[in-house]
CSV table of C-alpha atoms in Angstrom, one decimal:
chain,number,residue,atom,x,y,z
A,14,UNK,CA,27.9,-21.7,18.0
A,15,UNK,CA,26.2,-22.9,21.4
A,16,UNK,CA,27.9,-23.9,24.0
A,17,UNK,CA,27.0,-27.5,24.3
A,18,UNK,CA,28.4,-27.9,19.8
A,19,UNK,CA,31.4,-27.9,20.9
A,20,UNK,CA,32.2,-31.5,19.6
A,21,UNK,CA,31.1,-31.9,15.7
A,22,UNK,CA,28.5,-34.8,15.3
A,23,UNK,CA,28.0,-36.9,12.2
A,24,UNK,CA,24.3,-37.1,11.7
A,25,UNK,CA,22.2,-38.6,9.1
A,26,UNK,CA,18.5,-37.5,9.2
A,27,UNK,CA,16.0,-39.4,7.3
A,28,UNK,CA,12.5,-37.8,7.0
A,29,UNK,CA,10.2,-37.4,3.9
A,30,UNK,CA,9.1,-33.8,5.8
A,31,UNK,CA,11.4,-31.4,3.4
A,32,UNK,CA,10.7,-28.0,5.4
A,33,UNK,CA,10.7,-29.7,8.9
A,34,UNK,CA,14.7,-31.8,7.5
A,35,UNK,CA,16.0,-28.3,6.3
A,36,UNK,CA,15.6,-26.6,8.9
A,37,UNK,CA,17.2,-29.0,11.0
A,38,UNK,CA,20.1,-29.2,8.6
A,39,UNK,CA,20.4,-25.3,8.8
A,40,UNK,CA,20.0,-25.2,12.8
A,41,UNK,CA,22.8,-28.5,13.1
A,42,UNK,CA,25.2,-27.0,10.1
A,43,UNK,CA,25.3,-23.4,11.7
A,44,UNK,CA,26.8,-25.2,14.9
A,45,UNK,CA,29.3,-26.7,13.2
A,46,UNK,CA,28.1,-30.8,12.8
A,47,UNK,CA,28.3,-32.9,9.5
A,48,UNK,CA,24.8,-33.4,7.9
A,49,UNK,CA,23.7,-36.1,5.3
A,50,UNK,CA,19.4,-36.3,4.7
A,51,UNK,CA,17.8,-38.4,2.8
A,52,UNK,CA,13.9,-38.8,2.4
A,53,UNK,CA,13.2,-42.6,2.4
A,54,UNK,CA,14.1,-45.3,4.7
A,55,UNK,CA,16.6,-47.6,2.3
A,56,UNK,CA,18.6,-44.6,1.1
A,57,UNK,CA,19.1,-44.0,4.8
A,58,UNK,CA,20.3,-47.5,5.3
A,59,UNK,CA,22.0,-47.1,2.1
A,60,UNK,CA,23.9,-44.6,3.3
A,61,UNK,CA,24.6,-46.3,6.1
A,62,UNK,CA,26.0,-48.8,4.7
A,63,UNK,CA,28.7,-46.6,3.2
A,64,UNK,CA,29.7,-43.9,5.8
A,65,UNK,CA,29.9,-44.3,9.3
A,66,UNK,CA,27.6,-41.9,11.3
A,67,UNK,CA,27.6,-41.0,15.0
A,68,UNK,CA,23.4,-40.8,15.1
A,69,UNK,CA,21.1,-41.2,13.4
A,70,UNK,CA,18.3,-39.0,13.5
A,71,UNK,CA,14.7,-41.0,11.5
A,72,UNK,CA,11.5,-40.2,11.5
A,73,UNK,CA,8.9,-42.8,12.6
A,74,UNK,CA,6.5,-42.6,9.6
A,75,UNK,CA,8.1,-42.9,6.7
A,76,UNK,CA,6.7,-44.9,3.3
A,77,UNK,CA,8.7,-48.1,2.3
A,78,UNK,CA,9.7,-49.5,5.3
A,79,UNK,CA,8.1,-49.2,9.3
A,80,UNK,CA,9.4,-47.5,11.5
A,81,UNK,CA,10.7,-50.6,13.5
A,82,UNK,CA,11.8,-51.8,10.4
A,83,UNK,CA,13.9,-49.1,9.9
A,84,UNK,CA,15.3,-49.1,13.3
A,85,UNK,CA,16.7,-52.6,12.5
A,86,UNK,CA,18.0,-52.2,9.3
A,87,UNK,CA,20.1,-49.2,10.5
A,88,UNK,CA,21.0,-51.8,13.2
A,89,UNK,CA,22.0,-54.4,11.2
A,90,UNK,CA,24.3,-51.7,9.0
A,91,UNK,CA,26.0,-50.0,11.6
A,92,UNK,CA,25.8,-51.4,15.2
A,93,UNK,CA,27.7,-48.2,16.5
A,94,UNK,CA,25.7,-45.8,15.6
A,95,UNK,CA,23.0,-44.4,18.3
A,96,UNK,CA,19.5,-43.9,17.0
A,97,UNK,CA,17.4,-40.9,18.1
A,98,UNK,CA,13.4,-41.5,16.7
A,99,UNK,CA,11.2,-38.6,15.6
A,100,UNK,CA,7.7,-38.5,15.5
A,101,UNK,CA,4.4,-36.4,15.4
A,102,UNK,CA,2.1,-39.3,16.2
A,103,UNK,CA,4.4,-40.6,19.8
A,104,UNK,CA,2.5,-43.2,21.3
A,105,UNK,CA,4.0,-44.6,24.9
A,106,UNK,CA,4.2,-48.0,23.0
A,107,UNK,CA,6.3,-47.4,19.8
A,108,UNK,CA,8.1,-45.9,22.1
A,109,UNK,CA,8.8,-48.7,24.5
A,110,UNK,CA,9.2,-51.3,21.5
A,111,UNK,CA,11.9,-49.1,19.7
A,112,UNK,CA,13.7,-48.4,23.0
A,113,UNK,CA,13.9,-52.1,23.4
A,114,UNK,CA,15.8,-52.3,20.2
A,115,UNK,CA,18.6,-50.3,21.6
A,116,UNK,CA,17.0,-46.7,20.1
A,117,UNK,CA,18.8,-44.2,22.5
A,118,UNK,CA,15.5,-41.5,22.4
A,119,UNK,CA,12.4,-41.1,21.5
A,120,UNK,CA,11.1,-37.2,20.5
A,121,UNK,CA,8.0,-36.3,19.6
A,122,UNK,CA,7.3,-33.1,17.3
A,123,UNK,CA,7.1,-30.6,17.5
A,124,UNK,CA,10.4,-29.7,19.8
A,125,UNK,CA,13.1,-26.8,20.3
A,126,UNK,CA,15.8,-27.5,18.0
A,127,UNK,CA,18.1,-27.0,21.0
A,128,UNK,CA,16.5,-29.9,22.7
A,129,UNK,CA,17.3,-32.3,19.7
A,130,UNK,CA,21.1,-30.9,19.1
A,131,UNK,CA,21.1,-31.6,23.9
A,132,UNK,CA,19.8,-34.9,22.6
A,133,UNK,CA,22.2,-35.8,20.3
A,134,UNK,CA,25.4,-34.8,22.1
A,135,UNK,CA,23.5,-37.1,24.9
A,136,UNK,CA,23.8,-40.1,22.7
A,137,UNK,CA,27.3,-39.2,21.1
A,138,UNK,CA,28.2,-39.6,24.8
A,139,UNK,CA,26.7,-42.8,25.3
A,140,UNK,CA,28.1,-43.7,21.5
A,141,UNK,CA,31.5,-43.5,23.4
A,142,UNK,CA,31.0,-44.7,26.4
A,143,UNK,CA,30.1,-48.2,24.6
A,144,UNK,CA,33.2,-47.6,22.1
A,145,UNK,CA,35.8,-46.8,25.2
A,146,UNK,CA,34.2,-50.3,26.8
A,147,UNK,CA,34.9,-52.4,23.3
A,148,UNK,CA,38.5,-50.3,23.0
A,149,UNK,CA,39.6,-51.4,26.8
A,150,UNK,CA,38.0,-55.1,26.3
A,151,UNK,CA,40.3,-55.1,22.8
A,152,UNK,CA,43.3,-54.2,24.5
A,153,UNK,CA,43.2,-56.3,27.9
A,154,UNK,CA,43.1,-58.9,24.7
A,155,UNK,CA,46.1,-57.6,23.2
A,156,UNK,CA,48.3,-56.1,25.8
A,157,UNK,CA,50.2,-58.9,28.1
A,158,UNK,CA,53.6,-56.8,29.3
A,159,UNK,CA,53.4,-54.7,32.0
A,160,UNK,CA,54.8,-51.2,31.9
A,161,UNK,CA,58.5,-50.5,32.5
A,162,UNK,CA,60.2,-47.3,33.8
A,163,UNK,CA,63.0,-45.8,31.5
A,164,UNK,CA,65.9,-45.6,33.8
A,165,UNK,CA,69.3,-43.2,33.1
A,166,UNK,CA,71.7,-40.6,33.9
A,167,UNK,CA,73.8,-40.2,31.2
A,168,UNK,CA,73.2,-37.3,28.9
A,169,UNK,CA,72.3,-39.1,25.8
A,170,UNK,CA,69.9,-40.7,27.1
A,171,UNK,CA,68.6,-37.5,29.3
A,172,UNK,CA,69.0,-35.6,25.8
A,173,UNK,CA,65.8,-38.3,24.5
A,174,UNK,CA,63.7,-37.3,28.2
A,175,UNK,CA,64.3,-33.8,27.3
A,176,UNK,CA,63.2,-34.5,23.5
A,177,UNK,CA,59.7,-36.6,25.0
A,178,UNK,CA,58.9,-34.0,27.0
A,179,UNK,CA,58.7,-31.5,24.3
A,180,UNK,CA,57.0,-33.8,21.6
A,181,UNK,CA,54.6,-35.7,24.1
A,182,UNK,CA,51.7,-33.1,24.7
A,183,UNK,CA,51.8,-32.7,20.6
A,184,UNK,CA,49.6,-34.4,18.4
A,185,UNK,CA,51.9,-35.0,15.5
A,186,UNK,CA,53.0,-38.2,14.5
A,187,UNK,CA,56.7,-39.3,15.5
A,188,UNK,CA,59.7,-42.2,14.5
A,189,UNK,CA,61.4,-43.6,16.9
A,190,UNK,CA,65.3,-44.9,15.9
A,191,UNK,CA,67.2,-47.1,17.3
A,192,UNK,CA,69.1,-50.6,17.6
A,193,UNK,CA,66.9,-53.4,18.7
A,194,UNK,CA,66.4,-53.9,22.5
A,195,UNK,CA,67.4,-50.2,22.9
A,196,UNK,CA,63.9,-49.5,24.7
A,197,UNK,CA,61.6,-48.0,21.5
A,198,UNK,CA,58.6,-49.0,23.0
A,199,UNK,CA,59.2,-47.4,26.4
A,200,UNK,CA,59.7,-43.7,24.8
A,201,UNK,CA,56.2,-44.5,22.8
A,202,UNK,CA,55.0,-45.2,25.9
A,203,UNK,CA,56.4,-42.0,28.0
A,204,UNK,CA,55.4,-39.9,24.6
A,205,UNK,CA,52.0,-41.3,24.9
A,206,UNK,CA,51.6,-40.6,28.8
A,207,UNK,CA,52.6,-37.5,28.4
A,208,UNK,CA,50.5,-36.5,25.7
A,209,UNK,CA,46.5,-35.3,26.3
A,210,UNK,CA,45.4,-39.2,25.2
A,211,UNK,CA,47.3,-40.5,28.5
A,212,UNK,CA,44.2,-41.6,29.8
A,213,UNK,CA,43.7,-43.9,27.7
A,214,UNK,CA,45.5,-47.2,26.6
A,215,UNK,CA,48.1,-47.0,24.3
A,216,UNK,CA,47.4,-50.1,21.3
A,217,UNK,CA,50.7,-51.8,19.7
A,218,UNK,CA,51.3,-53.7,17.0
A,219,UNK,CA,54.8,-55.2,15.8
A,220,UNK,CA,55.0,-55.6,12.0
A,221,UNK,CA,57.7,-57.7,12.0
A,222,UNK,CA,55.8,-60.4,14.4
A,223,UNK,CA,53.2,-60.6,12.0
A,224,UNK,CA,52.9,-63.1,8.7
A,225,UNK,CA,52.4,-60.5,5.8
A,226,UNK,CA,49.0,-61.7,4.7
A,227,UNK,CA,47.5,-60.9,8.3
A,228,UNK,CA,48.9,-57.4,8.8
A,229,UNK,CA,46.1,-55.3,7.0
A,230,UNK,CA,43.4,-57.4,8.9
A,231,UNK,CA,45.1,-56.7,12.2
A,232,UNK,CA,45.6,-53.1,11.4
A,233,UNK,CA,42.1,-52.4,9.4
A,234,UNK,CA,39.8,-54.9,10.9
A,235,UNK,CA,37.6,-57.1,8.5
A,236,UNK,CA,34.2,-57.9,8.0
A,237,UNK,CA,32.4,-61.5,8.6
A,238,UNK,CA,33.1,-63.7,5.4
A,239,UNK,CA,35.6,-61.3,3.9
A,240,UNK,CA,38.1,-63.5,3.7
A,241,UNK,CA,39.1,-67.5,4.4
A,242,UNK,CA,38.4,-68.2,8.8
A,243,UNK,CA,36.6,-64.8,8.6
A,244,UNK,CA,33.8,-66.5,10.5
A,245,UNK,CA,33.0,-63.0,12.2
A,246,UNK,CA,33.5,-58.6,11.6
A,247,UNK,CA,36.3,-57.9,13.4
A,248,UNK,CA,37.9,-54.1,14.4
A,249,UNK,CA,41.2,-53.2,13.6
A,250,UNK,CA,43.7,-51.4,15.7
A,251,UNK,CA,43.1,-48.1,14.0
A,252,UNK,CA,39.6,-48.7,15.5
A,253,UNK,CA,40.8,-50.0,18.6
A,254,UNK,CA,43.1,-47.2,19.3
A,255,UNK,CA,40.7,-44.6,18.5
A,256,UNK,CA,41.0,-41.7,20.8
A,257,UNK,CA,44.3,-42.7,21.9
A,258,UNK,CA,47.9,-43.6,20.4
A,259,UNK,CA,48.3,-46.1,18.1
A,260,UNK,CA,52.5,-47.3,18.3
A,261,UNK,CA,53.4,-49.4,15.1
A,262,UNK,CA,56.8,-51.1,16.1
A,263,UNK,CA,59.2,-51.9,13.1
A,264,UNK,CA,57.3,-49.8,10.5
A,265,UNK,CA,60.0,-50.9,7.9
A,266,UNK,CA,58.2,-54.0,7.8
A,267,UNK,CA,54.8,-52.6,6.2
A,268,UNK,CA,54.0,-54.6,2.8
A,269,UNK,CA,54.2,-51.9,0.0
A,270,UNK,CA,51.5,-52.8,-0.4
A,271,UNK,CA,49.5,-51.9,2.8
A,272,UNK,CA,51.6,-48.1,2.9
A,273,UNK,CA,49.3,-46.1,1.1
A,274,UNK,CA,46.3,-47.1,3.7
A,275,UNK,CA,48.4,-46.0,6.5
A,276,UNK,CA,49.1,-43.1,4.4
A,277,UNK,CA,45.9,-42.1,3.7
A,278,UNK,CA,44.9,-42.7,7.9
A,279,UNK,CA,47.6,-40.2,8.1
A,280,UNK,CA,46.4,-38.1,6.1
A,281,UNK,CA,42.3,-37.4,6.6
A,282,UNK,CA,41.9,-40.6,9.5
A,283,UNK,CA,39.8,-42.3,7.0
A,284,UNK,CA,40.2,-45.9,7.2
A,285,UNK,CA,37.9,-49.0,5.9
A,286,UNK,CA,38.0,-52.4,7.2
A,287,UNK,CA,38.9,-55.5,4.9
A,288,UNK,CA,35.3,-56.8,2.5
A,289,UNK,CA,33.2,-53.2,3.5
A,290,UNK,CA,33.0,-50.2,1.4
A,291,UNK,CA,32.2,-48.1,4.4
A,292,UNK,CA,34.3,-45.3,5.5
A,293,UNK,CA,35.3,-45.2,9.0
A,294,UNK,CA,36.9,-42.1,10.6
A,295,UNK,CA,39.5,-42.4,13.3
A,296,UNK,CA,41.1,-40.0,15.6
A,297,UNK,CA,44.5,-42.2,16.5
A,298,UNK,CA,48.1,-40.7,16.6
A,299,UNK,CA,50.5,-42.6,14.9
A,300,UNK,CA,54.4,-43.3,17.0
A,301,UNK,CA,56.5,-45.5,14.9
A,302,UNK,CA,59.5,-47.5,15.4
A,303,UNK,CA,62.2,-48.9,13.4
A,304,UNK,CA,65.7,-50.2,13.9
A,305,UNK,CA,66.6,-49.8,10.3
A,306,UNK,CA,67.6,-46.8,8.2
A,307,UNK,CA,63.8,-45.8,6.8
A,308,UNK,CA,66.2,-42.9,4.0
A,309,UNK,CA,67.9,-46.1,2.5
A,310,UNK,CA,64.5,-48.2,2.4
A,311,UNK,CA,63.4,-45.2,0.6
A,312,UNK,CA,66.4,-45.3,-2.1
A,313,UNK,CA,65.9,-49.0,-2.4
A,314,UNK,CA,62.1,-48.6,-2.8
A,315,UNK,CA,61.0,-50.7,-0.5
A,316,UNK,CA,59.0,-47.9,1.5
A,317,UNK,CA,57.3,-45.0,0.6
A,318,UNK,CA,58.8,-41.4,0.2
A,319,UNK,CA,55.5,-40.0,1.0
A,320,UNK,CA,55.2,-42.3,4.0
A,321,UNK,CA,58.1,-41.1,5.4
A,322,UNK,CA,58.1,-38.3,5.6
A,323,UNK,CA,54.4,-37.8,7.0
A,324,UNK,CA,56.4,-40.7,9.5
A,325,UNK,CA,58.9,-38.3,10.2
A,326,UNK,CA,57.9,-35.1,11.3
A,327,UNK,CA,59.4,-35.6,15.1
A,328,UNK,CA,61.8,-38.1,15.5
A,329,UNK,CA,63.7,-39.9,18.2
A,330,UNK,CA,67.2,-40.9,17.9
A,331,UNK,CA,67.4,-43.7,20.8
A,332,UNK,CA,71.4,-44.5,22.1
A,333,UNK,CA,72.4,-47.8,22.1
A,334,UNK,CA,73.2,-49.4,25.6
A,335,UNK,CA,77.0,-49.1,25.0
A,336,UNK,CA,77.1,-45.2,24.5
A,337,UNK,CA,75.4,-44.3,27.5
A,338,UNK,CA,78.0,-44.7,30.1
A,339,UNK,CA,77.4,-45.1,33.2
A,340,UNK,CA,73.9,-45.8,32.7
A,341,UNK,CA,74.7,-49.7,32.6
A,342,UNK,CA,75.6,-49.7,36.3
A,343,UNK,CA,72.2,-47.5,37.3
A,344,UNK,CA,70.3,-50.6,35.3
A,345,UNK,CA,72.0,-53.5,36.6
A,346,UNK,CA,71.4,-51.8,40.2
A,347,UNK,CA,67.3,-51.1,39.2
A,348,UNK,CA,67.4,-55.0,38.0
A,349,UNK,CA,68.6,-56.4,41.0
A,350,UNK,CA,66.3,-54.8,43.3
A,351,UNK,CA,66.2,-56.3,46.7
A,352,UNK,CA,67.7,-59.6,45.2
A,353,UNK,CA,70.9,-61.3,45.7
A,354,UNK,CA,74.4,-59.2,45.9
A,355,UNK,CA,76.6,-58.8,43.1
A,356,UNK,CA,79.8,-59.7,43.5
A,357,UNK,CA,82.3,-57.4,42.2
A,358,UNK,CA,83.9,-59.7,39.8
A,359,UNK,CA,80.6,-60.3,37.7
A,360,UNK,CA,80.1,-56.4,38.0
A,361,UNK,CA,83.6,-55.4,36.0
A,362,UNK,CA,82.9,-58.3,33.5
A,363,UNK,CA,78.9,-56.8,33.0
A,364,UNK,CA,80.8,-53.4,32.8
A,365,UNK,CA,83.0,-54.4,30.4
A,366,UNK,CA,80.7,-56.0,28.2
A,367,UNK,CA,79.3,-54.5,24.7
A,368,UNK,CA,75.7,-55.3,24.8
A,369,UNK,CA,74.8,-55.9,21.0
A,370,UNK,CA,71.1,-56.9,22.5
A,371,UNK,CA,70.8,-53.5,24.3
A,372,UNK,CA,68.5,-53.0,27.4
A,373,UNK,CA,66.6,-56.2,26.5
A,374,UNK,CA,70.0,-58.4,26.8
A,375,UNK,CA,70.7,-56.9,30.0
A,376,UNK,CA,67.2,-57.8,31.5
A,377,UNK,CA,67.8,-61.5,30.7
A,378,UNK,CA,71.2,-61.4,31.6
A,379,UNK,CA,70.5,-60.0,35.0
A,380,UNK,CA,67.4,-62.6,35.2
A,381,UNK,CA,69.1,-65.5,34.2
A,382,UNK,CA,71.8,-65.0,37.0
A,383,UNK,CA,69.3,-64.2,39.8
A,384,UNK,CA,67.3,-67.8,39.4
A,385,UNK,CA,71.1,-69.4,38.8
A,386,UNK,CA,72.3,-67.5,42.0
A,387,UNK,CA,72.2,-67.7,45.9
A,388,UNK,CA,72.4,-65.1,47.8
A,389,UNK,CA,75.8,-63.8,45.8
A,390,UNK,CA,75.8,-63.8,41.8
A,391,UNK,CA,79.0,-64.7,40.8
A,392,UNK,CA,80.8,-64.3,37.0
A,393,UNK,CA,80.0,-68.5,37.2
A,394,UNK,CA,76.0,-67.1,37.1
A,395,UNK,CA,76.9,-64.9,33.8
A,396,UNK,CA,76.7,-66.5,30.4
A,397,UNK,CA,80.0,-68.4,29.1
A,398,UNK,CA,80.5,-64.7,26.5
A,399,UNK,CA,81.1,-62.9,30.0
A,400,UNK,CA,83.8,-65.4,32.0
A,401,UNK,CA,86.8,-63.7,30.2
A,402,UNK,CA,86.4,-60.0,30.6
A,403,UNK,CA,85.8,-60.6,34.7
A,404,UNK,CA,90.1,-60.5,35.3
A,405,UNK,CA,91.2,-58.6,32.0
A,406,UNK,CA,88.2,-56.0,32.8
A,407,UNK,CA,89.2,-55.6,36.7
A,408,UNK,CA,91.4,-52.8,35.7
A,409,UNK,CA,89.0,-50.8,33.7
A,410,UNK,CA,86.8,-50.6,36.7
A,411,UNK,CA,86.0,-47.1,37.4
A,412,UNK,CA,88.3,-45.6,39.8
A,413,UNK,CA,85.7,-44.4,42.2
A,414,UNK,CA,83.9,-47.2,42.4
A,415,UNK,CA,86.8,-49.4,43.3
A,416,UNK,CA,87.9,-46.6,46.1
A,417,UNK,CA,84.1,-47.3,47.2
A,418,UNK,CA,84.4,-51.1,47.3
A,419,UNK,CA,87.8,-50.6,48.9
A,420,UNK,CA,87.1,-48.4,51.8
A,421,UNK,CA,83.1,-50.5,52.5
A,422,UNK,CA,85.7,-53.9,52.5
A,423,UNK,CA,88.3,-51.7,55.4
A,424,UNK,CA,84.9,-50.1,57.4
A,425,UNK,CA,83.5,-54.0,57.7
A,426,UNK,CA,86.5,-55.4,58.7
A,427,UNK,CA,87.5,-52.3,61.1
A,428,UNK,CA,84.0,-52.7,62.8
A,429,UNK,CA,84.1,-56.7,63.0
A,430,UNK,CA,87.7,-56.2,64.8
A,431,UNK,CA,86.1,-53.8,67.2
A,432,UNK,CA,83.6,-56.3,68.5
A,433,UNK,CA,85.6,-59.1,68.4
A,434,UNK,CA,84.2,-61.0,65.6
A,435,UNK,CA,80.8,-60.3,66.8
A,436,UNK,CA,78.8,-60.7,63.7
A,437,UNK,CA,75.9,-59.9,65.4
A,438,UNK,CA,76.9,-57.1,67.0
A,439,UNK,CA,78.7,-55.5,64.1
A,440,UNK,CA,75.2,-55.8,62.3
A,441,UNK,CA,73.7,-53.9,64.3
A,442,UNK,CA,76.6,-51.0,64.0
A,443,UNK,CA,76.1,-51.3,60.0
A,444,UNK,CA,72.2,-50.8,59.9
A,445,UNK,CA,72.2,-54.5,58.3
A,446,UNK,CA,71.0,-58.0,59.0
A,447,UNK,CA,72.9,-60.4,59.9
A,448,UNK,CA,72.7,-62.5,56.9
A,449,UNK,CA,73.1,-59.7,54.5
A,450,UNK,CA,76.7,-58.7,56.6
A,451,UNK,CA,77.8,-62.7,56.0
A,452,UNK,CA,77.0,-62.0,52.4
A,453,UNK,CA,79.0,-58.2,52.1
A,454,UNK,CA,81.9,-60.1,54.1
A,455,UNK,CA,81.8,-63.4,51.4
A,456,UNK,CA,81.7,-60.5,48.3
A,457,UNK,CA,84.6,-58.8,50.0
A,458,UNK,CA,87.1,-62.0,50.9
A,459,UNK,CA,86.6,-61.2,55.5
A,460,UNK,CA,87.2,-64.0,57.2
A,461,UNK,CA,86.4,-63.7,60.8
């Protein structure tokens, strides 16, 4: 194989020249690229039609159709593929006309076959350069949130960052378990950065937020008039994602009906779009989420056995926020930021709490009481489920971290005494402003 096949093209050559096409064929099979010829213009566009082909490789003088003609039938069939124009008559203006159509080259025989395969990989380039442009367009479309940082100490969650960091640079599909809120979509994320197809944008799609009659258009794409509203062709995810990671959030929700397309994507990354009978190939991986028990929608039928298991081959068992310790306090810290003081009331009562909603109840929770608060969020600034465990959780405050909030209150009030009440001055001595001390001496009961 040359060096320059390393990446396997999908041609189709169309020339009525039988010696001239099978030698090409032998010269671009030996190198390891998929081949389809025909001899006459509408069985290329036929062909077309059916299959989705990186170039397309015609010959300008064919009989049926011109060779402009051609060029804009193949257009019309498959926008995406690049077009590459053979000829043993090249005149300077067929050549400007057909570049003006959006051919990609123009080669007049007889050539090298080296220079045709350089050719090609030249146009498979610019083939992607157009797709990676339509893929980042489609996702600036979809994709709103920003990106969060996964945040812990505790070893159950440190046992999932050890897991990522295995799994990521593979190319193998994964499942992702756990409780809702627990953070699914930030370990597809870190699996996804840390995998080769980082450097590109990672596509979602949540099953569950869609109405079942639009999830195969959103995953497959349609074409125009396929369906009611579909006033134009559209691509789907798979497409979309192509290249990169593809995270489908609560898989559990796939229709029945829809699993054995995923399936077979899975399988072979053939795909086809809603009203075409064109195969596309895709190169997505597939992470998955769900926050039910995929074994028992197995038993009860109402997801494929076959699914799941291609589904399954790494998974990630994700904690909910109540087993991971201490983990809560590191979060409600990384929330706050620079924001207002926690008082240390609200802080037993958020310790002390269960969090059914996981990660995603503490980001409101902490949100809500930062526009409610001052400068101090007080248990008054936490929801009414929270204004009981503040007293009857005082005492299952951590022992160090009382012992910590005890001797700051003693160093305060030892170094106000020393100047006098000088708030100012004893500011200074703490490496704080002044308004942040009258805030740590409110938290801590000083009077001065």
């Amino acid at each position: 194989m040359t060096a320059m096949a390393k990446t396997a093209l999908d041609i189709l050559f169309v020339d009525d020249d039988s010696d001239f096409a099978a030698g090409c064929i032998r010269w671009f099979q030996k190198n390891g690229h998929r081949v389809t010829h025909t001899t006459r213009g509408q069985d290329g566009v036929a062909q077309c039609e059916k299959l989705d082909f990186d170039i397309a490789v015609l010959d300008w003088n064919l009989p049926g159709l011109s060779g402009l003609e051609l060029v804009q039938r193949i257009r019309d069939a498959a926008a995406e593929t690049e077009i590459i124009i053979l000829t043993g008559e090249g005149t300077i203006e067929n050549a400007v006309e057909s570049m003006r159509r959006g051919v990609f080259d123009f080669l007049s025989k007889p050539f090298p076959m080296a220079e045709l395969e350089r050719r090609c990989l030249g146009a498979l380039e610019r083939r992607k350069l157009r797709k990676e442009n339509t893929q980042l367009r489609e996702v600036i479309d979809r994709t709103k949130r920003p990106a969060t940082t996964m945040i812990g100490q505790s070893e159950p969650i440190q046992k999932v960052f050890r897991l990522i960091d295995r799994i990521a640079p593979t190319d193998k599909p994964v499942l992702i378990e756990g409780e809702s809120g627990t953070g699914k979509e930030l370990v597809a994320q870190a699996i996804h950065q840390g995998s080769p197809r980082g450097n590109r944008p990672m596509v979602t799609v949540n099953c569950a937020a869609l109405p079942e009659q639009l999830v195969e258009s959103e995953l497959f794409g349609h074409e125009q008039g396929s369906f009611t509203g579909a006033t134009a062709a559209k691509p789907g995810l798979f497409e979309v994602a192509d290249g990169s990671t593809l995270f489908i959030d609560e898989v559990g929700e796939l229709p029945l009906a829809l699993q054995p397309k995923l399936l077979r994507v899975l399988e072979d990354g053939s795909m086809r779009r809603i009203g075409s009978e064109k195969e596309r190939r895709v190169d997505v991986r597939i992470v998955a989420a769900t926050n039910r028990s995929l074994k028992e929608e197995v038993a009860e039928g109402r997801f494929r056995e076959d699914l799941y298991y291609r589904i399954n081959l790494l998974t990630v068992h994700l904690p909910p926020l109540r087993d991971r310790g201490d983990d809560v306090s590191v979060l409600i810290d990384h929330l706050l930021g620079n924001g207002p003081e926690l008082e240390a009331e609200a802080r037993t009562a958020l310790l002390a709490y269960d969090w059914p909603g996981n990660i995603r109840q503490l980001v409101n929770t902490i949100e809500r009481a930062k526009i409610l608060a001052d400068d101090l969020i007080t248990i008054e600034d936490l929801p009414d489920e929270f204004q009981s465990l503040g007293s009857v959780g005082s005492a299952e405050t951590p022992a160090n971290e009382g012992s910590l909030m005890t001797l700051q209150r003693e160093h305060i009030a030892e170094v106000l005494a020393r100047e006098n009440g000088n708030k100012s001055a004893a500011a200074r001595i703490l490496g704080v402003e002044r308004r942040k001390l009258y805030r740590m001496m409110k938290q801590h009961g000083i009077e001065v």
